[in-house]
Coordinates of C-alpha atoms in Angstrom, one line a residue:
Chain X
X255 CA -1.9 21.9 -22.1
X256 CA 0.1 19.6 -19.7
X257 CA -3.6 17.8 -19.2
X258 CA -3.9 17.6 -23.3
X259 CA -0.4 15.8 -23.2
X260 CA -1.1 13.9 -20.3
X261 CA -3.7 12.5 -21.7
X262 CA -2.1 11.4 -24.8
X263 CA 0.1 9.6 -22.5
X264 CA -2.1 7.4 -20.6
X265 CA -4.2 6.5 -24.2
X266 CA -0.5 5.5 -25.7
X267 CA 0.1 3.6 -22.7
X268 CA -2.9 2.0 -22.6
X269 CA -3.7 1.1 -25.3
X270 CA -0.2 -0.4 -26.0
X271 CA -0.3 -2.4 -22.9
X272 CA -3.3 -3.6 -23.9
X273 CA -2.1 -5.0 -26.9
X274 CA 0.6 -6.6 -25.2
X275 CA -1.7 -8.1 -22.6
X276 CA -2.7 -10.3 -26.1
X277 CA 0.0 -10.7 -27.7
X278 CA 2.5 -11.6 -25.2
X279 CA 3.4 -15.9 -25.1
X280 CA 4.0 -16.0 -20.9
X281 CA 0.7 -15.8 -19.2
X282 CA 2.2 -14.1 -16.0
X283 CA 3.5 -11.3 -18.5
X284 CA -0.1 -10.8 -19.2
X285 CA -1.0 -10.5 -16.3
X286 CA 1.7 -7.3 -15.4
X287 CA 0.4 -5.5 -18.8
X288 CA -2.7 -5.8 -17.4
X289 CA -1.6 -4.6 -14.6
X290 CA -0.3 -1.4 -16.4
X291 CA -3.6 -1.0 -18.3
X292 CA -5.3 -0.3 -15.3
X293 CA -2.9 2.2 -13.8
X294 CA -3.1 4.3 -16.8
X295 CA -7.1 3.9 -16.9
X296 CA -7.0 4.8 -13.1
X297 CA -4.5 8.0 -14.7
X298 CA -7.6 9.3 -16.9
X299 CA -9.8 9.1 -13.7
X300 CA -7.8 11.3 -12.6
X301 CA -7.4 13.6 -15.0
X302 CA -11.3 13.8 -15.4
X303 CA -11.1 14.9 -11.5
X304 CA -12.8 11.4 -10.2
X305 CA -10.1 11.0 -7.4
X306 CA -12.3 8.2 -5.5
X307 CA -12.8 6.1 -8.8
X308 CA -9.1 6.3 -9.8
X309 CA -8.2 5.6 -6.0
X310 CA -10.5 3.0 -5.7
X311 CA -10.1 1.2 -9.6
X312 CA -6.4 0.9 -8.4
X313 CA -7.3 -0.5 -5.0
X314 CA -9.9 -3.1 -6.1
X315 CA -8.6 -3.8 -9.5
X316 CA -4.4 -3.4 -9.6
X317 CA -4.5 -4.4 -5.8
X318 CA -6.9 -7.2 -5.4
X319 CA -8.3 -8.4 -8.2
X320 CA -5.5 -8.9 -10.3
X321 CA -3.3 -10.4 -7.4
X322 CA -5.9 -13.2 -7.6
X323 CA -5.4 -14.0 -11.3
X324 CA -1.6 -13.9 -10.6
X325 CA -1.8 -16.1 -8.1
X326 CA -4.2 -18.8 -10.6
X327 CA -1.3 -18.5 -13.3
X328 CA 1.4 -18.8 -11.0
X329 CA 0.0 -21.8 -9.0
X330 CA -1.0 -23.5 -12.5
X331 CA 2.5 -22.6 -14.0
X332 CA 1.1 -22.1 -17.5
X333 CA 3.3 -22.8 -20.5
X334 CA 3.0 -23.9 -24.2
X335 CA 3.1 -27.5 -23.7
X336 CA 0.1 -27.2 -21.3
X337 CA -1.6 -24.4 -23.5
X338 CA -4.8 -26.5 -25.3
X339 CA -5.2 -27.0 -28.5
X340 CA -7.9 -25.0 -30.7
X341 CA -9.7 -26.1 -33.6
X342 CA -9.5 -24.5 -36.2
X343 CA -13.5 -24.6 -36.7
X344 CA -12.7 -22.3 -33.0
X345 CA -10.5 -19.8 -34.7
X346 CA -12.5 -19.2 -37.4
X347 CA -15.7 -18.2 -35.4
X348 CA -13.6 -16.2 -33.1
X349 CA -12.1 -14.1 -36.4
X350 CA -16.1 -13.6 -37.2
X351 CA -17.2 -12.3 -34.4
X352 CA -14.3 -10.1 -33.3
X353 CA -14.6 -8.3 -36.5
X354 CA -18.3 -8.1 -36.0
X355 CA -17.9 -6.3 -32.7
X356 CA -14.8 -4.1 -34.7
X357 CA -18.0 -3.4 -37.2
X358 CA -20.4 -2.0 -35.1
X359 CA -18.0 -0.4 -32.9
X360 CA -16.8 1.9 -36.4
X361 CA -20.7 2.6 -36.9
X362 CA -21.3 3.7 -33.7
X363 CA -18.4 5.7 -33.8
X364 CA -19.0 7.3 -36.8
X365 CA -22.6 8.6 -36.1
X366 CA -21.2 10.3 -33.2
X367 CA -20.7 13.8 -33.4
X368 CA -17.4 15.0 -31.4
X369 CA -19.7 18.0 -30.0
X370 CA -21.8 15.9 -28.3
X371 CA -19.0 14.3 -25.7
X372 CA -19.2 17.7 -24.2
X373 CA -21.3 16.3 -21.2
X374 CA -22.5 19.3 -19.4
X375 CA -21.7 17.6 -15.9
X376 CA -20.7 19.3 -12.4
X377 CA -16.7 18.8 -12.7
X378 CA -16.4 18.1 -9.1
X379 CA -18.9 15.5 -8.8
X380 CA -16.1 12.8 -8.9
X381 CA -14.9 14.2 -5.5
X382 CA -15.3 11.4 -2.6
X383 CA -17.9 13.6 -0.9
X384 CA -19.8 14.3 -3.5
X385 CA -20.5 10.9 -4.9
X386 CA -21.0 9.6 -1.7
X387 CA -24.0 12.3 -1.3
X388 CA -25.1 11.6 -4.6
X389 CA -24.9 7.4 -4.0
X390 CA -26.4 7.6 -0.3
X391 CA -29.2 10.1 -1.3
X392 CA -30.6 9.7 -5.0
X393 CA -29.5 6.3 -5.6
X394 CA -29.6 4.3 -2.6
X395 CA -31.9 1.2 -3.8
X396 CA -29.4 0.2 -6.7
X397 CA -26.7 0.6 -4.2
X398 CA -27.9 -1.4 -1.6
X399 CA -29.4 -4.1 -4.1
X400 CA -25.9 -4.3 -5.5
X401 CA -24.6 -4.6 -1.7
X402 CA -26.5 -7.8 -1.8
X403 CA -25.3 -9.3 -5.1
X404 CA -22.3 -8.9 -4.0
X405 CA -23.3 -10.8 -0.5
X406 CA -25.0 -13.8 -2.4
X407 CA -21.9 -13.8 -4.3
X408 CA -19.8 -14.3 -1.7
X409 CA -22.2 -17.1 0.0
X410 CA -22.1 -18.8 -3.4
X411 CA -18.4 -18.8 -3.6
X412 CA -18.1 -19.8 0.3
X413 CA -20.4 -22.8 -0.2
X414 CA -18.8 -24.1 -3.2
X415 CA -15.4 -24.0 -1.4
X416 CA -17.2 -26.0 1.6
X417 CA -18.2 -28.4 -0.6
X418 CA -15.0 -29.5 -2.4
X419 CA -13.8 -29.9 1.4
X420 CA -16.1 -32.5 2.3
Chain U
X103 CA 5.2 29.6 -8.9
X104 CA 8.4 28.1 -9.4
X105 CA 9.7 28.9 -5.8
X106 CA 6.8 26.8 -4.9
X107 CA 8.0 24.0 -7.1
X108 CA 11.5 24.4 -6.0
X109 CA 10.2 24.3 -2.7
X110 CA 8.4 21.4 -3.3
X111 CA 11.4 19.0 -4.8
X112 CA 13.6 20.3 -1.9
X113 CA 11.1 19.1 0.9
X114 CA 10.4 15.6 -1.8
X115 CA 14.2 15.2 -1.6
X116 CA 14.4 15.7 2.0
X117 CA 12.0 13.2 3.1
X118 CA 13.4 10.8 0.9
X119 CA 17.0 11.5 2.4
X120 CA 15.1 11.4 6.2
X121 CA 13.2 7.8 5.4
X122 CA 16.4 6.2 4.4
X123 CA 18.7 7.6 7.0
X124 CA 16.0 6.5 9.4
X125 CA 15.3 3.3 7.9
X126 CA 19.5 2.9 7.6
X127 CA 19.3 3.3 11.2
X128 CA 16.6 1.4 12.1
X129 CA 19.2 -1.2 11.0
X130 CA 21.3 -0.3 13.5
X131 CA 18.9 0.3 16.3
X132 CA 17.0 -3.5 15.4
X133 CA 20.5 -5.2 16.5
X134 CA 21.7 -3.1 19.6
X135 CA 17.9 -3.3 20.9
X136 CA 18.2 -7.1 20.3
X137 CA 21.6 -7.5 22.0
X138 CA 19.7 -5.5 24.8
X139 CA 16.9 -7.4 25.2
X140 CA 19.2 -10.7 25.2
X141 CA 21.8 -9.0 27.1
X142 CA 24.5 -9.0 24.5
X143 CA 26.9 -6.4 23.5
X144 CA 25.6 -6.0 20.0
X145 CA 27.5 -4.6 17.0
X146 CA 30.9 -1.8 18.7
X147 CA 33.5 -2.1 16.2
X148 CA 32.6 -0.1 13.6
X149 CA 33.2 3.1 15.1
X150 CA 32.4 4.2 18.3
X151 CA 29.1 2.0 19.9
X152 CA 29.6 0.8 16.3
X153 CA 27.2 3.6 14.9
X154 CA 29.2 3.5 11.1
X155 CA 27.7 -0.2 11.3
X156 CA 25.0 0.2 9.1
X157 CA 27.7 1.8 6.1
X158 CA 29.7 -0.9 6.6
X159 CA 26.9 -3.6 6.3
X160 CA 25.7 -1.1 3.0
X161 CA 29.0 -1.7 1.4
X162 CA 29.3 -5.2 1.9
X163 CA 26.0 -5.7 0.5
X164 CA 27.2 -3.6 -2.4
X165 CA 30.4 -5.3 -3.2
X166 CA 29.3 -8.9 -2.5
X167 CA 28.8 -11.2 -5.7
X168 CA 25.8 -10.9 -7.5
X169 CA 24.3 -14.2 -8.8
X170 CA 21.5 -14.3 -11.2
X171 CA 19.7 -18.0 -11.4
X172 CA 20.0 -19.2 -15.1
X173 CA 16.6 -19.9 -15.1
X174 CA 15.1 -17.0 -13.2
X175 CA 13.2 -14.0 -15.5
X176 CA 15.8 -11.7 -16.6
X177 CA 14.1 -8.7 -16.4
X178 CA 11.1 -9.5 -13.9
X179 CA 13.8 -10.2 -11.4
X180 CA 14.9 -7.2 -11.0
X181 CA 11.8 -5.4 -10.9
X182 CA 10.8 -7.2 -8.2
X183 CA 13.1 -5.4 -5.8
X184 CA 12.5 -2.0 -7.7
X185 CA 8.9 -2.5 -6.6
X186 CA 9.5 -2.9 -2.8
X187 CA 11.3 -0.4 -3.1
X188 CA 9.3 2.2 -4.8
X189 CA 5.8 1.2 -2.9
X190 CA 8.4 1.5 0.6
X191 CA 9.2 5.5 -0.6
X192 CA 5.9 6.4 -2.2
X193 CA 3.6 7.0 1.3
X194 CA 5.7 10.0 2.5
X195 CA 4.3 12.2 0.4
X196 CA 1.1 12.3 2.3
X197 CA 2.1 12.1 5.7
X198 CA 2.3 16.1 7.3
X199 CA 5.5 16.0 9.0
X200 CA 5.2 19.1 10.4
X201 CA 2.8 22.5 11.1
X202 CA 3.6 25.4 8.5
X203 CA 6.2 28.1 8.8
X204 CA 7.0 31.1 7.2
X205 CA 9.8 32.4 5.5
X206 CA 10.0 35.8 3.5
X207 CA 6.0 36.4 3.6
X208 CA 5.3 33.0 2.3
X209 CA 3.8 30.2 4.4
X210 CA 5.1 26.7 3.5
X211 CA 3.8 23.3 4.5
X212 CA 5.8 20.4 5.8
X213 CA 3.4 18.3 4.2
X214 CA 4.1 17.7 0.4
X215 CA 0.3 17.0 -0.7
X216 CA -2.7 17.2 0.8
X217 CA -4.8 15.4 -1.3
X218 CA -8.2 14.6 -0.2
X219 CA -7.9 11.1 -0.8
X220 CA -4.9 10.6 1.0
X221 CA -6.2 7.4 2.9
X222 CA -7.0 5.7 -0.4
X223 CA -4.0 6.2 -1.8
X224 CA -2.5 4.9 1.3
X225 CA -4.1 1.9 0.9
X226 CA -3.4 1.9 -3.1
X227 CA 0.0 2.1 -2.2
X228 CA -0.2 -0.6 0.0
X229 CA -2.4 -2.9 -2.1
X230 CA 0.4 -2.6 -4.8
X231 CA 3.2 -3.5 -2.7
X232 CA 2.0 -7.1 -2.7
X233 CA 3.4 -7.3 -6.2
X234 CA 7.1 -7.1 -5.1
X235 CA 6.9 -10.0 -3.0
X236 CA 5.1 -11.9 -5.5
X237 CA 6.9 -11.1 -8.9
X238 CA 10.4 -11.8 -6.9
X239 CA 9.4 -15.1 -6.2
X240 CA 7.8 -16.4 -9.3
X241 CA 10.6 -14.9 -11.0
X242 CA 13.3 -16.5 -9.1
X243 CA 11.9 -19.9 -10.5
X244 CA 12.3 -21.7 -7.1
X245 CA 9.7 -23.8 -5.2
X246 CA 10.9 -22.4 -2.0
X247 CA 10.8 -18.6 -3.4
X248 CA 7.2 -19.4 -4.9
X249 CA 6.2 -21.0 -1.6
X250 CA 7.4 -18.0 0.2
X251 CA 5.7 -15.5 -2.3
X252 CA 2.6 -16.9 -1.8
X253 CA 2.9 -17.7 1.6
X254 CA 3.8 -13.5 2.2
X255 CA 1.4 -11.9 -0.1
X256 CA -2.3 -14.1 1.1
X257 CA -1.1 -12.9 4.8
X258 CA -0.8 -9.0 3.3
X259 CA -4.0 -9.6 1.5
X260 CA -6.0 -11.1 4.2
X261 CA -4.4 -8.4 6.8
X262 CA -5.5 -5.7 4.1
X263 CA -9.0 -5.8 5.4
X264 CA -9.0 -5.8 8.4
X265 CA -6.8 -2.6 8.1
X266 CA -9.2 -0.9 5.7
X267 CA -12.5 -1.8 8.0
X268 CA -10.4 -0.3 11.1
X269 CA -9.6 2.9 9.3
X270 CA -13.8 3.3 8.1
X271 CA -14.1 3.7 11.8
X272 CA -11.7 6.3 11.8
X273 CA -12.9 7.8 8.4
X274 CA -16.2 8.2 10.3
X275 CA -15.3 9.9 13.4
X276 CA -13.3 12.1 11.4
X277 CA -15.6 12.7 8.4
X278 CA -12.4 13.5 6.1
X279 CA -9.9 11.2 3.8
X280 CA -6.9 13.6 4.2
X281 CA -4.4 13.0 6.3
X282 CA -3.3 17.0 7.1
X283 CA -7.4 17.2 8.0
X284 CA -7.0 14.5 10.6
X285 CA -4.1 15.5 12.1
X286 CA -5.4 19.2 12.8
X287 CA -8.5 17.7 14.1
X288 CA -6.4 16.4 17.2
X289 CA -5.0 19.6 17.8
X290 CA -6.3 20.1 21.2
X291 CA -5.1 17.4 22.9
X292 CA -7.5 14.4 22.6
X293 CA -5.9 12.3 20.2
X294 CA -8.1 9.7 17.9
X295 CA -6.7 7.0 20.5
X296 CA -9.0 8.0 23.6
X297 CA -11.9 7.5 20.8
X298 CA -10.7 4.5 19.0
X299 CA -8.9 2.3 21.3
X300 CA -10.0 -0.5 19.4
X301 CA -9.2 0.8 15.8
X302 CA -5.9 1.8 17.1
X303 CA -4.8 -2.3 18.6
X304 CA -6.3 -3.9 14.8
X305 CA -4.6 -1.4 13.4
X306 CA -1.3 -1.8 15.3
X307 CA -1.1 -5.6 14.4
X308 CA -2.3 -5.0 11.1
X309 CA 0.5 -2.9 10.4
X310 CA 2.9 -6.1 12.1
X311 CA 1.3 -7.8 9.4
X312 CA 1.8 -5.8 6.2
X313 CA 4.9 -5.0 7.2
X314 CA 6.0 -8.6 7.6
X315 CA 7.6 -8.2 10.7
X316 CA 7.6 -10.8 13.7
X317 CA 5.5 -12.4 14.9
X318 CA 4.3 -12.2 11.5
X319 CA 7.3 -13.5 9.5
X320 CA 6.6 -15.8 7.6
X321 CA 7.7 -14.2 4.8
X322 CA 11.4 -14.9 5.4
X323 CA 10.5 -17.8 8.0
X324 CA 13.9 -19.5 7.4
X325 CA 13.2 -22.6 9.3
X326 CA 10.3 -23.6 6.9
X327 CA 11.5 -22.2 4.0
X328 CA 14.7 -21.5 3.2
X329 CA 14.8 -17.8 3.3
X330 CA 11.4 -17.2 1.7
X331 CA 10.6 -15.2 -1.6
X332 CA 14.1 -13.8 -1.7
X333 CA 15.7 -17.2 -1.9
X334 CA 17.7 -16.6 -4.8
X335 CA 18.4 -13.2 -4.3
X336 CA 22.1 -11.7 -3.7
X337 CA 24.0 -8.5 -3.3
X338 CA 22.0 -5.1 -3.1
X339 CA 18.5 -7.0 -4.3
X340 CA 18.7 -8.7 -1.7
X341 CA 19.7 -5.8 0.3
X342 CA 16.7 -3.6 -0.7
X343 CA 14.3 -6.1 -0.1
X344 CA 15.3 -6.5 3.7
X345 CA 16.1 -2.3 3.5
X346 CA 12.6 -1.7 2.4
X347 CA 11.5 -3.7 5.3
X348 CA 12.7 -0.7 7.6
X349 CA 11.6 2.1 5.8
X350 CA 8.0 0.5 5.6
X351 CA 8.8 -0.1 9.9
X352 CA 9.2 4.1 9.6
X353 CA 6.3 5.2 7.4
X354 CA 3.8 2.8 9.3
X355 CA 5.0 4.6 12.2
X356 CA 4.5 7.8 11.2
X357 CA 0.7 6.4 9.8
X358 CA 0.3 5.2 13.3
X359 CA 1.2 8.9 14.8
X360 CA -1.0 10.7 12.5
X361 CA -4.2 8.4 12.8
X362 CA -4.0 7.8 16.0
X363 CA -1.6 9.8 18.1
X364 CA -2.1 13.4 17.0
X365 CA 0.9 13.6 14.6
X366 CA 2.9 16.1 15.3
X367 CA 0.9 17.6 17.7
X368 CA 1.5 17.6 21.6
X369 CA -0.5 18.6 24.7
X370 CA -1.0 22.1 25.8
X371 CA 1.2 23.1 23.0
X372 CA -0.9 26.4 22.5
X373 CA -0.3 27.4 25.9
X374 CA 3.4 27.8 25.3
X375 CA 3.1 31.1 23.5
X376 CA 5.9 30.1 20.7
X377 CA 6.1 31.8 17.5
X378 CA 4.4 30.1 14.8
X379 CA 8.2 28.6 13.2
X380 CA 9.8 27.9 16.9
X381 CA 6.2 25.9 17.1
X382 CA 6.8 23.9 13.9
X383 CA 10.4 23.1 14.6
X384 CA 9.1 21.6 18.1
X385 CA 6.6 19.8 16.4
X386 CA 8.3 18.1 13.9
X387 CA 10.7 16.9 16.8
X388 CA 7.6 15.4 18.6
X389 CA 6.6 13.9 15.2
X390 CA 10.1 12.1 14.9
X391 CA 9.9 11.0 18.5
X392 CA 6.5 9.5 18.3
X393 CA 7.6 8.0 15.4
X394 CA 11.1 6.3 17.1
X395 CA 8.8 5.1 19.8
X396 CA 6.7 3.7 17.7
X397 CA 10.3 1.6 15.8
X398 CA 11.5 0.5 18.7
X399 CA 8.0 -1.1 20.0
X400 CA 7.8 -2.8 16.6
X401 CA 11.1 -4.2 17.7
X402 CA 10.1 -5.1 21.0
X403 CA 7.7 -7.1 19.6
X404 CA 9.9 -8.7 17.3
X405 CA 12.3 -10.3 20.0
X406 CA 9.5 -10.5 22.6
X407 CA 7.1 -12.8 20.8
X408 CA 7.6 -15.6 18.7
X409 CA 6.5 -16.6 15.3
X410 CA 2.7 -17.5 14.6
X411 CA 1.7 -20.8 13.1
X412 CA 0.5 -19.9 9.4
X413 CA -2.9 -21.6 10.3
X414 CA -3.2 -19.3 13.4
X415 CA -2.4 -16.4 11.7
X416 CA -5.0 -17.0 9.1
X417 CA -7.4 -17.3 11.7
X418 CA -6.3 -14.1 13.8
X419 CA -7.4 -12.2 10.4
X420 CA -10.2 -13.7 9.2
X421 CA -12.0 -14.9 12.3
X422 CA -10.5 -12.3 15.3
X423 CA -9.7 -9.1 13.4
X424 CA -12.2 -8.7 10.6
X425 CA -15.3 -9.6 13.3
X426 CA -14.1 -7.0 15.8
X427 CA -13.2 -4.3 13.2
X428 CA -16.7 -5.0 11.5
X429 CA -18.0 -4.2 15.5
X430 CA -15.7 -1.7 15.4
X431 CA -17.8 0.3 12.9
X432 CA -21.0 -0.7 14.6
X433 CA -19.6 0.5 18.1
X434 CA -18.8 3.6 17.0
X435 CA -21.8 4.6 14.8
X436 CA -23.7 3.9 17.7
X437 CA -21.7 6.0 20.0
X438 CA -22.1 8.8 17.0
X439 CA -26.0 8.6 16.7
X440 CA -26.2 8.6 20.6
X441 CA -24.5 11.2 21.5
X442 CA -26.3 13.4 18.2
X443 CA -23.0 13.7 16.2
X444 CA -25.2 12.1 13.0
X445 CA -28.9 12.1 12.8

């Protein structure tokens, strides 16, 4: 019951912050909605009992990520006067395709049956030890080839940093 | 049920009441240890030895003018405060502060939650706690406050690592993410410092670092900038900024026991024969005096060393600390395989 409620919550939350995020005129205020988003997203990790993703979404996402981005806006001081100036050929493509994506979001929604959400998945598989079992064991090749993305992305960003030095 | 939730707000309410008298305090301590250690007098009128000194800095800091910059973001500027403050009182939750006793036929635990994750929360707790710094000082609209802000939260970030790579060590010796769990583990005697000597130093100056204390500063580094990312702050803001200092100076200390000093436990405390409350009682006392060693060093430190260079203390966390926490894993895997606690 509390759980049904809770949930409600975090969606209301979430989803309103959200539209803030968009709608607000001060980047930096865009940036704390954001912000908020994310807590209540790591708030239904929880409630589906995936501690380590909801600990871990607020760590790397709220704690790092999003500094990052702060730190961007607040260095560039964004404002109106240095906002750029869309055309209106711009606008008018953007309007398409967000309502295209809207489109087939509603059809794939609507040939959805609610009974088949029910995913018939071990509840406690969201527990640190579990996943880390489940990562280290059955799908250690996409981890470890994702380990290496994520280490060519760093050389990448390393060497383009170098090179503005020089 | 709800004796367990009363129980529950009682012991929430008490370690709230505990962090703040300690960190009030701490206060108090951080000047007479200084006028020690530079053979002063240090503050005696208030009082005798001047102990109702930190009350009467409180209600100064209370009743002094408040002045809001015209320019400065209403609302974000007072949030930015609220933050340091809330991140400062959200650890103690986690941290056992005691055994279990019993009372009536029902065993309670001086530990409010035992989650299983209680590490990463830690460290979300931490991770957020950047924000305070940061919205305080873009919201004061200052160069000096923005300077500052920046300045304070790339240190935290870049000290962040380091932390985290010297807890995986920790994490693996252990093989468990809750804090009650590691504790007990060190129940007979050997605390995680005879295994992780290493852990425990990068850890240690870590902690310096996120908790922006000297030699690490440079947060509030007044002869470079002003007064750092509280610039513009007055009254009681400013107040709970440097107040959540000292309460983040307690619960580090009490992280520090639990990883790495037993917590609350103390050698041949078994052999005593006490009953199980007379036990907890003692232990809780050890807990607190670990801890108040653990203050006073991080004050020793402060008026022992000085201030880092911002470039040196860059390179401390990137190229010293991260390297030899990284080995720090290595080491002890190895150690692990060889001696056949992993296969």
């Amino acid at each position: 019951m509390i759980t049904q409620y809770l949930f409600y919550f975090l969606s209301f939350v979430a989803i309103f912050s959200a539209l803030l995020v968009v709608f607000s005129k001060n980047p930096v205020h865009s940036v704390l909605y954001l912000i908020i988003t994310f807590f209540s997203i790591a708030g239904h990790y929880f409630l589906l009992n995936a501690q380590f993703l909801a600990a871990v979404h607020i760590i790397v996402y709220a704690g790092a990520i999003m500094v990052l981005f702060l730190y961007v806006i607040m260095m560039l001081n964004l404002n109106k006067e240095t906002e750029p100036h869309k055309s209106t050929m711009s606008k008018f493509a953007a309007i398409i395709a967000g309502g295209l994506m809207m489109l087939s979001l509603v059809a794939v929604l609507r040939g959805a049956e609610v009974n088949q959400m029910k995913a018939s998945v071990n509840n406690n598989i969201g527990l640190t030890q579990n996943l880390g079992k489940v990562l280290f064991n059955e799908y250690i090749l996409p981890f470890e080839v994702s380990a290496i993305l994520f280490l060519a992305a760093m050389v990448g960003a390393v060497y383009l940093g170098k090179k503005q030095l020089d | 049920m709800t004796g367990y939730i009363i129980y529950q707000i009682i012991l929430v309410v008490a370690i709230f009441t505990v962090s703040l008298v300690v960190a009030l305090y701490a206060t108090y301590g951080e000047r007479k240890i200084a006028a020690i250690l530079q053979d002063r007098v240090g503050p005696n009128r208030a009082g005798p030895f001047g102990i109702l000194q930190p009350f009467a800095d409180g209600i100064k800091m209370f009743t002094k003018e408040e002045i809001i910059p015209e320019t400065a973001n209403g609302w974000l500027f007072i949030i930015g405060p609220c933050i340091a403050m809330l991140t400062a009182c959200m650890t103690g939750v986690i941290i056992p502060w005691g055994g279990t006793f019993e009372l009536g036929g029902t065993v309670y635990s001086l530990q409010v939650t035992d989650i299983n994750i209680g590490i990463l929360y830690l460290f979300a707790v931490v991770s957020f706690g950047v924000y305070g710094i940061m919205i305080g000082g873009w919201a004061s609209n200052n160069k000096f406050s923005l300077l500052g802000a920046l300045r304070a939260s790339s240190q935290m970030i870049s000290y962040e690592i380091a932390m985290g790579m010297s807890i995986i060590a920790l994490v693996m010796m252990t093989g468990t993410l809750s804090l009650g769990e590691i504790v007990k583990q060190q129940d007979d005697g050997y605390c995680n410092f005879v295994y992780q000597p290493l852990g425990f130093l990068i850890f240690l100056i870590c902690a310096f670092a996120e908790t922006n204390r000297a030699p690490f500063d440079m947060a509030e580094c007044e002869t470079e900038l002003v007064g750092g990312y509280h610039t513009e702050y007055s009254s009681m803001k400013l107040g709970f900024y440097l107040f959540a200092e000292y309460i983040n100076m307690f619960i580090s200390s009490a992280v520090i026991v639990s990883f790495y000093f037993g917590g609350y436990n103390f050698p041949f405390q078994h052999e005593l024969g006490l009953s199980g409350n007379l036990l907890t009682v003692i232990q809780t006392i050890v807990f607190f005096g670990k801890i108040f060693f653990f203050i006073f060093f991080f004050m020793w430190i402060r008026w022992t060393i000085p201030r880092f260079r911002y470039d040196q203390l860059m390179k401390l966390g990137w190229k010293v600390l991260l390297p030899l926490s990284m080995a720090n894993i290595v080491i002890t895997g190895l150690v692990m395989w060889l001696t056949g606690k992993i296969n």
